[in-house]
mmCIF file of C-alpha atoms in Angstrom:
data_model
loop_
_atom_site.group_PDB
_atom_site.id
_atom_site.type_symbol
_atom_site.label_atom_id
_atom_site.label_comp_id
_atom_site.label_asym_id
_atom_site.label_seq_id
_atom_site.Cartn_x
_atom_site.Cartn_y
_atom_site.Cartn_z
ATOM 1 C CA UNK A 1422 71.370 16.749 66.346
ATOM 2 C CA UNK A 1423 71.052 20.180 68.025
ATOM 3 C CA UNK A 1424 72.085 23.382 66.293
ATOM 4 C CA UNK A 1425 75.352 24.954 67.459
ATOM 5 C CA UNK A 1426 75.644 28.246 69.316
ATOM 6 C CA UNK A 1427 77.071 29.823 66.164
ATOM 7 C CA UNK A 1428 74.101 28.618 64.124
ATOM 8 C CA UNK A 1429 71.747 29.873 66.819
ATOM 9 C CA UNK A 1430 73.343 33.313 66.619
ATOM 10 C CA UNK A 1431 73.041 33.495 62.838
ATOM 11 C CA UNK A 1432 69.409 32.327 62.857
ATOM 12 C CA UNK A 1433 68.196 34.546 65.696
ATOM 13 C CA UNK A 1434 69.955 37.661 64.393
ATOM 14 C CA UNK A 1435 68.369 37.139 60.973
ATOM 15 C CA UNK A 1436 64.989 36.687 62.670
ATOM 16 C CA UNK A 1437 65.444 39.952 64.570
ATOM 17 C CA UNK A 1438 66.219 41.841 61.358
ATOM 18 C CA UNK A 1439 63.227 40.277 59.614
ATOM 19 C CA UNK A 1440 60.820 41.236 62.384
ATOM 20 C CA UNK A 1441 62.209 44.779 62.681
ATOM 21 C CA UNK A 1442 61.688 45.354 58.963
ATOM 22 C CA UNK A 1443 58.265 43.722 58.684
ATOM 23 C CA UNK A 1444 56.748 45.264 61.821
ATOM 24 C CA UNK A 1445 57.874 48.750 60.750
ATOM 25 C CA UNK A 1446 56.413 48.368 57.239
ATOM 26 C CA UNK A 1447 59.910 48.555 55.831
ATOM 27 C CA UNK A 1448 60.787 51.850 57.509
ATOM 28 C CA UNK A 1449 63.612 50.422 59.621
ATOM 29 C CA UNK A 1450 66.952 49.531 58.073
ATOM 30 C CA UNK A 1451 69.010 47.119 60.234
ATOM 31 C CA UNK A 1452 72.651 46.961 59.144
ATOM 32 C CA UNK A 1453 75.017 44.299 60.428
ATOM 33 C CA UNK A 1454 78.172 45.461 62.152
ATOM 34 C CA UNK A 1455 81.232 44.219 60.252
ATOM 35 C CA UNK A 1456 83.200 44.130 63.508
ATOM 36 C CA UNK A 1457 81.575 43.510 66.878
ATOM 37 C CA UNK A 1458 84.278 45.291 68.869
ATOM 38 C CA UNK A 1459 81.628 47.546 70.411
ATOM 39 C CA UNK A 1460 79.382 44.575 71.268
ATOM 40 C CA UNK A 1461 76.510 45.321 68.939
ATOM 41 C CA UNK A 1462 75.034 43.167 66.199
ATOM 42 C CA UNK A 1463 73.050 45.799 64.312
ATOM 43 C CA UNK A 1464 72.923 49.514 63.635
ATOM 44 C CA UNK A 1465 69.353 50.563 62.860
ATOM 45 C CA UNK A 1466 68.116 53.783 61.280
ATOM 46 C CA UNK A 1467 64.877 54.960 59.716
ATOM 47 C CA UNK A 1468 64.924 54.666 55.939
ATOM 48 C CA UNK A 1469 66.108 57.909 54.336
ATOM 49 C CA UNK A 1470 66.827 59.418 57.767
ATOM 50 C CA UNK A 1471 70.438 59.164 58.894
ATOM 51 C CA UNK A 1472 70.697 61.589 61.792
ATOM 52 C CA UNK A 1473 70.030 59.043 64.541
ATOM 53 C CA UNK A 1474 70.676 55.328 64.781
ATOM 54 C CA UNK A 1475 70.164 52.615 67.361
ATOM 55 C CA UNK A 1476 72.753 49.948 68.133
ATOM 56 C CA UNK A 1477 71.284 46.587 69.146
ATOM 57 C CA UNK A 1478 72.918 43.551 70.717
ATOM 58 C CA UNK A 1479 70.868 40.354 70.265
ATOM 59 C CA UNK A 1480 70.851 37.763 73.066
ATOM 60 C CA UNK A 1481 68.667 34.672 72.898
ATOM 61 C CA UNK A 1482 68.093 31.277 74.457
ATOM 62 C CA UNK A 1483 66.506 28.084 73.143
ATOM 63 C CA UNK A 1484 64.971 27.126 76.488
ATOM 64 C CA UNK A 1485 62.583 28.631 79.002
ATOM 65 C CA UNK A 1486 62.855 27.827 82.707
ATOM 66 C CA UNK A 1487 59.914 27.080 84.953
ATOM 67 C CA UNK A 1488 59.356 28.833 88.268
ATOM 68 C CA UNK A 1489 56.263 27.182 89.688
ATOM 69 C CA UNK A 1490 53.754 27.543 86.856
ATOM 70 C CA UNK A 1491 55.466 30.571 85.361
ATOM 71 C CA UNK A 1492 57.761 30.536 82.359
ATOM 72 C CA UNK A 1493 60.973 32.437 82.937
ATOM 73 C CA UNK A 1494 63.348 33.781 80.327
ATOM 74 C CA UNK A 1495 66.898 33.510 81.645
ATOM 75 C CA UNK A 1496 69.894 34.511 79.584
ATOM 76 C CA UNK A 1497 73.436 34.408 80.937
ATOM 77 C CA UNK A 1498 76.473 35.746 79.136
ATOM 78 C CA UNK A 1499 79.797 37.351 79.930
ATOM 79 C CA UNK A 1500 81.868 40.202 78.568
ATOM 80 C CA UNK A 1501 85.289 41.627 79.243
ATOM 81 C CA UNK A 1502 85.415 44.748 81.383
ATOM 82 C CA UNK A 1503 84.678 47.570 81.055
ATOM 83 C CA UNK A 1504 80.960 47.666 80.302
ATOM 84 C CA UNK A 1505 80.050 50.443 77.896
ATOM 85 C CA UNK A 1506 76.633 51.929 78.656
ATOM 86 C CA UNK A 1507 75.139 54.277 76.096
ATOM 87 C CA UNK A 1508 71.610 55.525 75.493
ATOM 88 C CA UNK A 1509 72.020 54.589 71.823
ATOM 89 C CA UNK A 1510 72.783 50.934 72.692
ATOM 90 C CA UNK A 1511 69.950 48.494 73.445
ATOM 91 C CA UNK A 1512 69.764 44.787 74.218
ATOM 92 C CA UNK A 1513 67.193 42.597 72.474
ATOM 93 C CA UNK A 1514 66.475 39.507 74.590
ATOM 94 C CA UNK A 1515 64.176 36.688 73.568
ATOM 95 C CA UNK A 1516 63.371 32.982 73.601
ATOM 96 C CA UNK A 1517 63.746 31.295 70.223
ATOM 97 C CA UNK A 1518 61.462 28.299 69.816
ATOM 98 C CA UNK A 1519 63.266 25.762 67.624
ATOM 99 C CA UNK A 1520 60.090 23.792 66.812
ATOM 100 C CA UNK A 1521 58.027 26.876 65.989
ATOM 101 C CA UNK A 1522 61.056 28.400 64.213
ATOM 102 C CA UNK A 1523 60.434 31.804 65.714
ATOM 103 C CA UNK A 1524 60.485 33.952 68.839
ATOM 104 C CA UNK A 1525 58.100 33.481 71.741
ATOM 105 C CA UNK A 1526 56.153 36.525 72.956
ATOM 106 C CA UNK A 1527 57.007 38.678 74.738
ATOM 107 C CA UNK A 1528 60.402 39.896 73.612
ATOM 108 C CA UNK A 1529 62.444 42.482 75.516
ATOM 109 C CA UNK A 1530 64.172 45.632 74.274
ATOM 110 C CA UNK A 1531 66.218 47.140 77.101
ATOM 111 C CA UNK A 1532 68.452 50.246 77.086
ATOM 112 C CA UNK A 1533 72.017 49.350 78.021
ATOM 113 C CA UNK A 1534 72.343 51.769 81.000
ATOM 114 C CA UNK A 1535 69.365 50.107 82.705
ATOM 115 C CA UNK A 1536 70.442 46.622 81.673
ATOM 116 C CA UNK A 1537 73.985 47.015 82.962
ATOM 117 C CA UNK A 1538 72.743 48.483 86.238
ATOM 118 C CA UNK A 1539 70.459 45.551 87.007
ATOM 119 C CA UNK A 1540 71.900 42.533 85.159
ATOM 120 C CA UNK A 1541 75.455 42.422 86.503
ATOM 121 C CA UNK A 1542 75.744 39.091 88.317
ATOM 122 C CA UNK A 1543 79.425 38.422 89.067
ATOM 123 C CA UNK A 1544 82.668 40.275 88.336
ATOM 124 C CA UNK A 1545 85.808 38.132 88.336
ATOM 125 C CA UNK A 1546 89.287 38.744 86.930
ATOM 126 C CA UNK A 1547 88.162 41.363 84.441
ATOM 127 C CA UNK A 1548 85.205 39.293 83.242
ATOM 128 C CA UNK A 1549 81.677 40.543 83.913
ATOM 129 C CA UNK A 1550 78.938 37.909 84.112
ATOM 130 C CA UNK A 1551 75.485 39.228 83.303
ATOM 131 C CA UNK A 1552 72.181 37.526 83.993
ATOM 132 C CA UNK A 1553 68.791 38.512 82.617
ATOM 133 C CA UNK A 1554 65.810 36.834 84.256
ATOM 134 C CA UNK A 1555 62.238 37.879 83.461
ATOM 135 C CA UNK A 1556 58.792 36.329 83.583
ATOM 136 C CA UNK A 1557 57.149 35.558 80.259
ATOM 137 C CA UNK A 1558 53.638 35.563 81.695
ATOM 138 C CA UNK A 1559 51.053 38.200 80.637
ATOM 139 C CA UNK A 1560 50.397 39.217 84.257
ATOM 140 C CA UNK A 1561 54.096 39.648 85.095
ATOM 141 C CA UNK A 1562 55.094 42.518 87.354
ATOM 142 C CA UNK A 1563 58.807 43.162 87.591
ATOM 143 C CA UNK A 1564 61.568 45.576 86.709
ATOM 144 C CA UNK A 1565 61.853 44.158 83.177
ATOM 145 C CA UNK A 1566 58.106 44.312 82.445
ATOM 146 C CA UNK A 1567 58.151 47.871 80.994
ATOM 147 C CA UNK A 1568 60.568 46.660 78.309
ATOM 148 C CA UNK A 1569 58.459 43.664 77.226
ATOM 149 C CA UNK A 1570 56.255 43.661 74.135
ATOM 150 C CA UNK A 1571 54.808 41.308 71.530
ATOM 151 C CA UNK A 1572 57.227 40.888 68.654
ATOM 152 C CA UNK A 1573 54.543 42.361 66.379
ATOM 153 C CA UNK A 1574 55.165 45.705 68.121
ATOM 154 C CA UNK A 1575 58.962 45.629 67.905
ATOM 155 C CA UNK A 1576 59.197 47.871 64.858
ATOM 156 C CA UNK A 1577 56.864 50.446 66.368
ATOM 157 C CA UNK A 1578 58.900 50.526 69.588
ATOM 158 C CA UNK A 1579 62.177 51.088 67.751
ATOM 159 C CA UNK A 1580 60.577 53.804 65.612
ATOM 160 C CA UNK A 1581 59.284 55.491 68.756
ATOM 161 C CA UNK A 1582 62.758 55.492 70.305
ATOM 162 C CA UNK A 1583 64.380 56.880 67.167
ATOM 163 C CA UNK A 1584 61.713 59.548 66.603
ATOM 164 C CA UNK A 1585 61.457 60.774 70.168
ATOM 165 C CA UNK A 1586 65.176 61.182 70.741
ATOM 166 C CA UNK A 1587 67.328 59.762 73.494
ATOM 167 C CA UNK A 1588 67.948 62.630 75.908
ATOM 168 C CA UNK A 1589 67.619 66.335 76.626
ATOM 169 C CA UNK A 1590 69.665 67.550 73.670
ATOM 170 C CA UNK A 1591 67.507 65.456 71.331
ATOM 171 C CA UNK A 1592 64.193 67.002 72.266
ATOM 172 C CA UNK A 1593 63.168 66.556 75.897
ATOM 173 C CA UNK A 1594 62.790 69.694 77.967
ATOM 174 C CA UNK A 1595 65.477 69.792 80.704
ATOM 175 C CA UNK A 1596 62.916 69.851 83.527
ATOM 176 C CA UNK A 1597 61.185 66.768 82.107
ATOM 177 C CA UNK A 1598 64.451 64.851 81.778
ATOM 178 C CA UNK A 1599 65.432 65.731 85.352
ATOM 179 C CA UNK A 1600 62.022 64.605 86.648
ATOM 180 C CA UNK A 1601 62.247 61.253 84.850
ATOM 181 C CA UNK A 1602 65.645 60.632 86.436
ATOM 182 C CA UNK A 1603 64.450 61.083 90.026
ATOM 183 C CA UNK A 1604 64.302 57.892 92.158
ATOM 184 C CA UNK A 1605 60.776 56.609 92.686
ATOM 185 C CA UNK A 1606 59.262 58.437 89.720
ATOM 186 C CA UNK A 1607 56.929 56.238 87.639
ATOM 187 C CA UNK A 1608 56.866 57.124 83.939
ATOM 188 C CA UNK A 1609 53.241 56.618 82.854
ATOM 189 C CA UNK A 1610 53.523 58.244 79.433
ATOM 190 C CA UNK A 1611 56.373 59.315 77.181
ATOM 191 C CA UNK A 1612 56.802 63.098 77.536
ATOM 192 C CA UNK A 1613 56.239 65.199 74.445
ATOM 193 C CA UNK A 1614 59.292 66.829 72.851
ATOM 194 C CA UNK A 1615 59.739 70.507 73.612
ATOM 195 C CA UNK A 1616 58.391 72.853 70.891
ATOM 196 C CA UNK A 1617 60.991 73.890 68.328
ATOM 197 C CA UNK A 1618 60.834 77.545 69.399
ATOM 198 C CA UNK A 1619 61.661 76.649 72.995
ATOM 199 C CA UNK A 1620 64.525 74.405 71.910
ATOM 200 C CA UNK A 1621 65.911 77.219 69.790
ATOM 201 C CA UNK A 1622 65.748 79.630 72.724
ATOM 202 C CA UNK A 1623 67.462 77.111 74.966
ATOM 203 C CA UNK A 1624 70.213 76.651 72.400
#
């Protein structure tokens, strides 16, 4: 007998929290949302640091599709309009292997503005259908590839996001933020936060 969708949600959300805690050496604190009105499963902050938090919506599937010889992670779901995109909201997308009782590498952590821009599939009668489709192969090259990582690095990635800030007012120099936003620009390395003295002057 197969597990139900509700059971799948409970299991995979617990697995996400476990991995986030273990791969951050206990520094991350995932807290379940009591109400999912804002479409997020967890609020995550760094232990003993409450200034910034990351909201995460977990989406998983029990099956991988095959495209030729390549394994493809495809997750379809729908939400009521409007979509709320926020730099503090991320999607965690992964394949959960029932037999192995765990996630399959890689997993994907995608900021909601990017996800909503590229995953919208169909809009009908106030319902938005979203489709995420990404290769699971190590040599994959696609728009979702920059957001893929082994699950062992999940904690480090979340810590990096929380420490570096989300936008200009959280540490990036304005010129750097504007450059990153230009079409065709390839981000090879995360820019360093502006020195405190410069931020103070800007303020």
